[in-house]
Each structure stands twice: as structure tokens, then as C-alpha cells.
Short mmCIF file of C-alpha atoms and ligand atoms in Angstrom, two decimals:
data_model
loop_
_atom_site.label_atom_id
_atom_site.label_comp_id
_atom_site.label_asym_id
_atom_site.label_seq_id
_atom_site.Cartn_x
_atom_site.Cartn_y
_atom_site.Cartn_z
CA UNK A 30 76.68 56.40 176.37
CA UNK A 31 73.71 54.36 175.42
CA UNK A 32 73.59 53.58 171.66
CA UNK A 33 70.49 51.98 170.22
CA UNK A 34 69.53 51.02 166.71
CA UNK A 35 67.15 48.70 164.96
CA UNK A 36 67.16 46.84 161.74
CA UNK A 37 64.04 45.60 159.86
CA UNK A 38 63.79 41.89 158.98
CA UNK A 39 62.20 42.58 155.69
CA UNK A 40 64.60 40.52 153.40
CA UNK A 41 68.02 38.91 153.49
CA UNK A 42 70.76 41.48 154.62
CA UNK A 43 72.97 42.75 151.88
CA UNK A 44 76.31 44.40 151.69
CA UNK A 45 74.65 47.74 151.49
CA UNK A 46 73.17 47.15 154.88
CA UNK A 47 76.58 45.91 156.13
CA UNK A 48 78.74 48.75 155.02
CA UNK A 49 75.93 51.43 155.37
CA UNK A 50 74.75 50.46 158.85
CA UNK A 51 75.75 47.26 160.62
CA UNK A 52 79.53 47.69 160.51
CA UNK A 53 79.15 50.98 162.33
CA UNK A 54 76.65 49.36 164.76
CA UNK A 55 79.25 46.70 165.40
CA UNK A 56 82.17 49.15 165.83
CA UNK A 57 80.20 51.47 168.29
CA UNK A 58 79.62 48.50 170.70
CA UNK A 59 83.31 48.55 171.88
CA UNK A 60 82.96 51.98 173.59
CA UNK A 61 79.34 52.16 174.36
CA UNK A 62 76.31 50.58 176.07
CA UNK A 63 74.93 48.94 172.90
CA UNK A 64 71.16 48.14 172.46
CA UNK A 65 70.47 46.60 169.11
CA UNK A 66 67.23 44.88 168.01
CA UNK A 67 65.41 43.19 165.19
CA UNK A 68 62.52 45.55 164.34
CA UNK A 69 59.90 42.75 163.41
CA UNK A 70 56.79 44.91 164.43
CA UNK A 71 58.15 47.56 161.92
CA UNK A 72 58.58 44.92 159.22
CA UNK A 73 54.88 44.01 159.58
CA UNK A 74 53.86 47.35 158.14
CA UNK A 75 54.79 46.14 154.63
CA UNK A 76 52.60 42.90 154.96
CA UNK A 77 55.16 39.99 154.93
CA UNK A 78 54.04 36.47 154.69
CA UNK A 79 54.20 34.91 158.15
CA UNK A 80 56.67 32.29 157.36
CA UNK A 81 58.87 34.82 155.57
CA UNK A 82 58.80 37.11 158.62
CA UNK A 83 59.68 34.10 160.92
CA UNK A 84 62.59 33.03 158.72
CA UNK A 85 63.91 36.50 158.07
CA UNK A 86 63.87 37.41 161.85
CA UNK A 87 66.08 34.44 162.53
CA UNK A 88 68.47 34.98 159.67
CA UNK A 89 69.06 38.61 160.70
CA UNK A 90 69.91 37.30 164.17
CA UNK A 91 72.30 34.85 162.86
CA UNK A 92 73.82 37.45 160.47
CA UNK A 93 74.45 39.84 163.37
CA UNK A 94 75.91 37.38 165.65
CA UNK A 95 78.13 36.00 162.85
CA UNK A 96 79.31 39.47 162.04
CA UNK A 97 80.60 40.08 165.60
CA UNK A 98 77.75 41.29 167.79
CA UNK A 99 79.07 40.70 171.28
CA UNK A 100 76.28 39.52 173.44
CA UNK A 101 78.37 39.80 176.63
CA UNK A 102 78.45 43.42 176.13
CA UNK A 103 75.54 44.47 173.93
CA UNK A 104 71.87 43.74 174.50
CA UNK A 105 70.45 42.07 171.45
CA UNK A 106 66.70 41.22 171.20
CA UNK A 107 63.74 40.95 168.92
CA UNK A 108 61.48 44.04 169.25
CA UNK A 109 58.27 41.99 169.65
CA UNK A 110 59.71 40.17 172.64
CA UNK A 111 59.51 43.52 174.48
CA UNK A 112 55.76 44.30 174.21
CA UNK A 113 56.23 47.27 176.53
CA UNK A 114 57.12 49.20 173.52
CA UNK A 115 53.64 48.91 172.01
CA UNK A 116 52.13 50.25 175.21
CA UNK A 117 54.45 53.19 175.14
CA UNK A 118 53.74 53.59 171.51
CA UNK A 119 49.99 54.12 172.32
CA UNK A 120 50.74 56.60 175.06
CA UNK A 121 52.83 58.56 172.66
CA UNK A 122 50.25 58.36 170.01
CA UNK A 123 47.92 60.33 172.16
CA UNK A 124 50.17 63.28 172.11
CA UNK A 125 51.51 63.05 168.62
CA UNK A 126 49.90 65.67 166.31
CA UNK A 127 48.63 64.27 162.96
CA UNK A 128 50.55 66.97 161.11
CA UNK A 129 53.90 65.70 162.58
CA UNK A 130 53.26 62.33 160.90
CA UNK A 131 51.79 63.68 157.72
CA UNK A 132 55.15 65.42 157.07
CA UNK A 133 57.04 62.22 157.11
CA UNK A 134 58.60 61.35 153.81
CA UNK A 135 59.03 57.58 154.46
CA UNK A 136 55.27 57.14 154.50
CA UNK A 137 54.88 59.06 151.27
CA UNK A 138 57.77 57.06 149.64
CA UNK A 139 56.30 53.80 150.67
CA UNK A 140 52.93 54.67 149.32
CA UNK A 141 54.64 55.78 146.15
CA UNK A 142 56.32 52.42 145.96
CA UNK A 143 52.88 50.75 146.02
CA UNK A 144 52.52 49.63 149.66
CA UNK A 145 48.95 49.91 150.99
CA UNK A 146 48.33 52.89 153.10
CA UNK A 147 47.61 51.08 156.35
CA UNK A 148 47.58 52.70 159.82
CA UNK A 149 50.72 50.84 160.95
CA UNK A 150 52.64 52.45 158.10
CA UNK A 151 51.42 55.91 158.96
CA UNK A 152 52.14 55.40 162.70
CA UNK A 153 55.60 53.86 162.06
CA UNK A 154 57.59 56.87 163.34
CA UNK A 155 55.63 56.66 166.67
CA UNK A 156 56.62 53.17 167.17
CA UNK A 157 60.21 54.18 166.31
CA UNK A 158 59.96 56.91 168.88
CA UNK A 159 58.82 54.37 171.52
CA UNK A 160 61.69 52.09 170.58
CA UNK A 161 64.17 54.89 171.16
CA UNK A 162 62.69 56.51 174.29
CA UNK A 163 61.87 53.40 176.26
CA UNK A 164 65.52 52.69 176.44
CA UNK A 165 66.71 56.16 177.39
CA UNK A 166 68.91 56.13 174.34
CA UNK A 167 71.47 58.82 173.93
CA UNK A 168 72.57 58.10 170.42
CA UNK A 169 70.86 56.45 167.38
CA UNK A 170 73.18 55.45 164.58
CA UNK A 171 71.22 55.34 161.31
CA UNK A 172 71.37 55.91 157.67
CA UNK A 173 70.54 59.48 156.39
CA UNK A 174 67.16 57.99 155.33
CA UNK A 175 66.17 57.79 158.99
CA UNK A 176 67.18 61.35 160.08
CA UNK A 177 63.70 62.49 159.95
CA UNK A 178 62.46 59.73 162.21
CA UNK A 179 64.95 60.67 164.92
CA UNK A 180 63.88 64.36 164.70
CA UNK A 181 60.22 63.16 165.11
CA UNK A 182 61.29 61.19 168.14
CA UNK A 183 62.89 64.26 169.67
CA UNK A 184 59.77 66.36 168.93
CA UNK A 185 57.46 63.70 170.60
CA UNK A 186 59.87 63.54 173.67
CA UNK A 187 59.80 67.25 173.79
CA UNK A 188 55.96 67.58 173.57
CA UNK A 189 55.71 64.79 176.33
CA UNK A 190 58.08 66.44 178.68
CA UNK A 191 56.35 69.77 178.19
CA UNK A 192 52.94 68.40 178.93
CA UNK A 193 53.77 65.78 181.76
CA UNK A 194 57.12 66.95 183.08
CA UNK A 195 60.61 65.65 182.46
CA UNK A 196 60.26 61.88 181.61
CA UNK A 197 62.33 61.17 178.38
CA UNK A 198 65.83 61.59 177.51
CA UNK A 199 66.11 63.45 174.16
CA UNK A 200 68.27 61.24 171.75
CA UNK A 201 70.80 62.50 169.18
CA UNK A 202 71.04 61.13 165.72
CA UNK A 203 74.34 59.77 164.54
CA UNK A 204 74.20 59.80 160.73
CA UNK A 205 76.38 57.18 159.30
CA UNK A 206 78.06 58.76 156.36
CA UNK A 207 81.46 57.09 156.33
CA UNK A 208 80.31 55.27 153.28
CA UNK A 209 78.23 56.86 150.59
CA UNK A 210 75.38 54.88 149.24
CA UNK A 211 76.49 51.45 148.23
CA UNK A 212 75.47 50.76 144.62
CA UNK A 213 73.63 47.43 143.64
CA UNK A 214 74.52 45.27 140.64
CA UNK A 215 72.34 47.45 138.36
CA UNK A 216 74.01 50.73 139.43
CA UNK A 217 71.10 52.10 141.49
CA UNK A 218 71.24 52.17 145.30
CA UNK A 219 71.59 48.52 146.57
CA UNK A 220 68.10 47.70 147.99
CA UNK A 221 65.96 44.64 148.69
CA UNK A 222 63.21 46.60 146.88
CA UNK A 223 65.16 46.84 143.61
CA UNK A 224 66.14 43.28 143.45
CA UNK A 225 69.79 44.23 142.92
CA UNK A 226 71.48 43.16 146.03
CA UNK A 227 74.47 41.00 147.02
CA UNK A 228 73.59 39.30 150.11
CA UNK A 229 76.31 39.10 152.85
CA UNK A 230 75.87 35.35 153.20
CA UNK A 231 74.72 34.18 149.87
CA UNK A 232 76.53 31.17 148.38
CA UNK A 233 79.94 32.01 147.00
CA UNK A 234 79.03 30.99 143.50
CA UNK A 235 76.11 33.22 143.56
CA UNK A 236 78.26 36.31 144.67
CA UNK A 237 80.54 35.49 141.67
CA UNK A 238 77.72 35.31 139.19
CA UNK A 239 76.20 38.56 140.54
CA UNK A 240 79.50 40.52 140.30
CA UNK A 241 80.22 39.30 136.81
CA UNK A 242 76.69 40.52 135.80
CA UNK A 243 77.27 43.95 137.15
CA UNK A 244 76.33 46.85 134.78
CA UNK A 245 79.07 48.96 133.30
CA UNK A 246 79.52 51.45 130.58
CA UNK A 247 80.92 50.32 127.25
CA UNK A 248 84.23 52.11 127.32
CA UNK A 249 86.73 49.92 125.32
CA UNK A 250 89.51 48.30 127.25
CA UNK A 251 92.31 50.52 126.02
CA UNK A 252 90.51 53.82 126.86
CA UNK A 253 90.93 55.54 130.21
CA UNK A 254 87.98 55.18 132.58
CA UNK A 255 86.44 57.30 135.32
CA UNK A 256 86.66 55.22 138.62
CA UNK A 257 84.26 57.55 140.33
CA UNK A 258 81.45 56.72 137.95
CA UNK A 259 82.00 52.90 138.15
CA UNK A 260 79.99 50.86 140.52
CA UNK A 261 82.61 48.17 140.57
CA UNK A 262 85.09 50.61 141.75
CA UNK A 263 82.67 51.80 144.48
CA UNK A 264 82.59 48.30 145.86
CA UNK A 265 86.27 47.57 145.48
CA UNK A 266 86.79 50.75 147.74
CA UNK A 267 84.84 49.02 150.47
CA UNK A 268 87.12 45.80 150.55
CA UNK A 269 90.35 46.59 149.12
CA UNK A 270 93.46 47.98 150.93
CA UNK A 271 94.37 51.65 150.58
CA UNK A 272 97.27 50.74 148.32
CA UNK A 273 95.30 48.35 146.12
CA UNK A 274 92.53 51.11 145.75
CA UNK A 275 95.28 53.42 144.59
CA UNK A 276 96.53 50.99 142.11
CA UNK A 277 92.93 50.32 140.66
CA UNK A 278 92.41 54.00 140.45
CA UNK A 279 95.50 54.39 138.28
CA UNK A 280 94.58 51.29 136.14
CA UNK A 281 91.18 52.87 135.46
CA UNK A 282 92.69 56.36 134.63
CA UNK A 283 95.54 55.01 132.53
CA UNK A 284 93.47 52.79 130.28
CA UNK A 285 94.30 49.33 129.10
CA UNK A 286 92.15 47.80 131.84
CA UNK A 287 88.98 45.89 131.18
CA UNK A 288 86.01 45.83 133.71
CA UNK A 289 86.19 42.06 133.69
CA UNK A 290 89.59 42.21 135.44
CA UNK A 291 88.18 44.51 138.16
CA UNK A 292 85.12 42.23 138.59
CA UNK A 293 87.29 39.20 139.04
CA UNK A 294 89.38 40.90 141.76
CA UNK A 295 86.09 42.18 143.40
CA UNK A 296 84.76 38.74 143.85
CA UNK A 297 88.09 37.54 145.40
CA UNK A 298 88.05 40.43 147.75
CA UNK A 299 84.42 40.27 148.69
CA UNK A 300 84.68 36.47 149.45
CA UNK A 301 87.86 37.00 151.38
CA UNK A 302 86.39 39.86 153.48
CA UNK A 303 83.32 37.75 154.55
CA UNK A 304 84.94 34.33 154.78
CA UNK A 305 85.58 34.25 158.52
CA UNK A 306 82.03 35.46 159.18
CA UNK A 307 80.70 32.90 156.86
CA UNK A 308 82.35 30.26 158.80
CA UNK A 309 80.75 31.55 162.09
CA UNK A 310 77.37 31.79 160.26
CA UNK A 311 77.55 28.21 159.33
CA UNK A 312 78.32 27.23 162.90
CA UNK A 313 75.39 29.22 164.27
CA UNK A 314 73.06 27.46 161.67
CA UNK A 315 74.03 24.25 163.39
CA UNK A 316 73.29 25.65 166.82
CA UNK A 317 69.89 27.33 166.54
CA UNK A 318 69.13 26.67 170.17
CA UNK A 319 72.02 28.93 171.07
CA UNK A 320 70.68 31.70 168.92
CA UNK A 321 67.25 31.35 170.47
CA UNK A 322 68.79 31.59 173.85
CA UNK A 323 70.70 34.80 173.12
CA UNK A 324 67.56 36.45 171.84
CA UNK A 325 65.64 35.27 174.96
CA UNK A 326 68.30 36.63 177.33
CA UNK A 327 68.56 39.86 175.48
CA UNK A 328 64.75 40.32 175.60
CA UNK A 329 64.96 39.80 179.31
CA UNK A 330 67.72 42.38 179.83
CA UNK A 331 65.89 44.87 177.43
CA UNK A 332 62.53 44.24 179.35
CA UNK A 333 64.07 45.25 182.64
CA UNK A 334 65.04 48.63 181.28
CA UNK A 335 61.72 49.03 179.27
CA UNK A 336 59.55 48.35 182.30
CA UNK A 337 61.14 51.09 184.28
CA UNK A 338 60.64 53.79 181.74
CA UNK A 339 57.17 52.53 180.82
CA UNK A 340 56.24 52.94 184.62
CA UNK A 341 57.72 56.48 184.58
CA UNK A 342 55.48 57.28 181.63
CA UNK A 343 52.38 55.65 183.02
CA UNK A 344 52.78 57.58 186.16
CA UNK A 345 53.32 60.85 184.36
CA UNK A 346 50.20 60.66 182.38
CA UNK A 347 48.03 59.34 185.31
CA UNK A 348 47.59 55.75 184.37
CA UNK A 349 49.11 54.94 187.76
P1 ADP B 2 66.69 48.25 151.96
O1 ADP B 2 66.82 49.53 151.03
O2 ADP B 2 67.45 47.12 151.28
O3 ADP B 2 65.22 47.95 152.29
P2 ADP B 2 66.76 49.13 154.61
O4 ADP B 2 66.04 50.39 154.29
O5 ADP B 2 66.12 48.12 155.52
O6 ADP B 2 67.43 48.51 153.26
O7 ADP B 2 68.14 49.61 155.39
C1 ADP B 2 68.57 49.32 156.60
C2 ADP B 2 69.78 50.03 156.91
O8 ADP B 2 70.92 49.84 155.92
C3 ADP B 2 69.48 51.65 156.88
O9 ADP B 2 70.23 52.17 157.98
C4 ADP B 2 70.06 52.16 155.70
O10 ADP B 2 70.61 53.43 155.55
C5 ADP B 2 71.20 51.17 155.25
N1 ADP B 2 71.43 50.76 153.89
C6 ADP B 2 70.50 50.17 153.08
N2 ADP B 2 70.98 50.19 151.73
C7 ADP B 2 72.11 50.76 151.69
C8 ADP B 2 72.93 51.10 150.61
N3 ADP B 2 72.76 50.74 149.34
N4 ADP B 2 74.02 51.93 150.88
C9 ADP B 2 74.23 52.27 152.18
N5 ADP B 2 73.39 52.07 153.15
C10 ADP B 2 72.28 51.31 153.08
N1 LIG B 3 63.13 52.43 160.72
C1 LIG B 3 64.48 51.81 160.86
C2 LIG B 3 64.90 51.36 159.36
O1 LIG B 3 64.07 51.06 158.64
C3 LIG B 3 64.54 50.64 161.71
C4 LIG B 3 64.34 51.04 163.18
C5 LIG B 3 63.05 50.77 163.87
C6 LIG B 3 65.07 51.77 164.03
N2 LIG B 3 63.11 51.28 165.10
C7 LIG B 3 64.31 51.96 165.28
C8 LIG B 3 66.28 52.34 163.84
C9 LIG B 3 64.85 52.66 166.27
C10 LIG B 3 66.75 53.14 164.93
C11 LIG B 3 66.16 53.30 166.13
O2 LIG B 3 66.07 51.32 159.14
#
């Protein structure tokens, strides 16, 4: 089964991205034909500074490789190194009804967040459809926020197949729900846009500072606490063993436990969890030529597939 997903290089990756998306991408590569890419064309829709985009793309590449992306098995590349996708995006644009895009909530959300209403932002789902369809993807693992984009992709593929004959595979979404939303240090959803993240690879001292600053309620030490309402416990659940999670749950409910103790343990566990990856990340930083080569090889493998699908689409519409 071909599994494809992309992640935007729009900031440093955080543990919400890891537990909410990347970990599942990495698990799925074992049993599937994995196609993963860094969605830099998509990141342009929010107007990043050129140097930030450049640095961020490379950081995301190193993060994925450090966390266990296996390039012997999985094709891994940077979206803009496969420009065929933008040609397919144009072809798809010409059959995409405006109404379909006007209904997309992510566009409305981004405008509400203060992004300027550029055409790229509006056409974002068509580019995403091109990403998915050009690789004949069967399964697209994404967070629930992306479900509508996969539905739009299916609609576009369906319109196209109806007008021009069977050309595209209709993908299925695979909504990653094994982890509920990971909270940030202020208790809201962890997100680059809220400035409340713990980055996967930020310095250990900074992880410690952020955890110790995490917002909690003011229940006194001796009183029982509700673990399900606590963002420290939500993060503990991601990194502690089953038995330790149970222990903390009891400590919360029985009273006599201060949030400071839970924070200290959370720091230890987070650092322990990511330590082997941190080591690998440091090695990659010393070997940037290797990372560039991996991306170049990935782009070449991805282009071979993309070119075939694009030719099929060009023939179907009469460009060839
Ligand atoms: P951000 O909100 O930081 O900009 P993105 O929207 O780029 O993150 O998210 C990339 C992927 O990571 C998506 O699949 C999204 O569902 C997942 N993700 C992001 N933040 C969280 C979170 N706090 N909890 C769970 N998953 C998350
Ligand atoms: N829009 C996705 C996100 O913000 C990233 C993305 C771009 C993507 N193209 C894709 C995800 C294709 C899955 C498939 O998370």
C-alpha cells in the first residue's frame, strides 16, 4: 500500500508534531511503501522569510532522519524538487469548482489568524491534491485538521476521472487519532502559532525551563487532583511506561502530590525518550552533505513516479 504524507517546514518541529503525526508516519513505513516529503511550496503560502524557509526545510529533513526515517525503504524528498507537482496542480485547478475551495475551513481559519488572503492560500488544497494524486497514493495519514483536504482531493480526482476517464487513484484518509491533541506549555493545543511549543530537539536546559514553566491550576499539594484536566499528566502519558502512568494517576487522585514533582519527572522522561534521536541529530548536523544527498536521491525517485502520472494526466486532457 502506498502511504504518503507531507509536513510543512513552517517552524521548528515540536513534540505535538511528533506524537500527533511523525511517530505514526515512521511506524507506517515498516509495512508500506512510504512516500514522505517536506511541503515547502505549501509553507510559502504563509510568507516566510527566505532564509527562515531555507533553514527550516533543512532542519525538518534532519529531524525526520534522526527520528528514524529509513531512506532505504521510504522515499523522502522536498516538494519543490519535484516541480511536476505544480504542473499537475494547474491541470487540476482548471476542473476544480470555486465553491469547493470556498468551503475549506483551513483557508478561513488562516485568514482569521491574520494571514493575508493570497491566491496560494486559497488554492492550497489543489496543490495538496496534486501532491497526493501524482504519486497514486492509497493512504494519507494526517491529523484530523487535514481531513477536509483529503476529501477535497477525492472530489477533485473524481471530477477528473468523470470528465477525462479513469486517471487517478482515489486516496483514503487515515486519521491519526491514537493521541489526542498534545497540549502546549500554556495548556492550549501545542502549536507554532501559539508560541507554546517544546521543540523535539531544543537544548535540554531549555526543555527543562519550559516544562517547569508549564501552567497548572492552584490546587494545594495535599488535595486530590484530576489527572485528566492536567497538561503535565497529558505529556507524562506520552512518555511514561504503562505502570508509571498508573502510579501518577493514583498520586494525582490521592492528594499529597505537588505539580513540581510531576514536572521534574516529566523533564527526565522527555529527555530520556528523545536522547538517542538527539545523538543521531547531532551526527547529521556534522554531515550535511549526506542529508543533501538523501534529499536529492529521494527527489529523483519521486520524480520518476511523478513524471509517469503527469504524462497520463497530460494525455487525458489533450495536452499530448
Ligand atoms: P502547528 O500547529 O504547530 O503549525 P502543523 O499544523 O504544521 O502544526 O501540524 C503538522 C502535523 O502535526 C499535523 O498533522 C497536525 O495534526 C500535527 N499536530 C500539530 N500540533 C499538534 C498537537 N498539538 N497535537 C497533536 N497533533 C498535532
Ligand atoms: N497540509 C498539510 C499540513 O499542513 C501538509 C501537506 C501538504 C500534506 N501536502 C500534503 C499532507 C499531502 C498530506 C498529503 O499538515
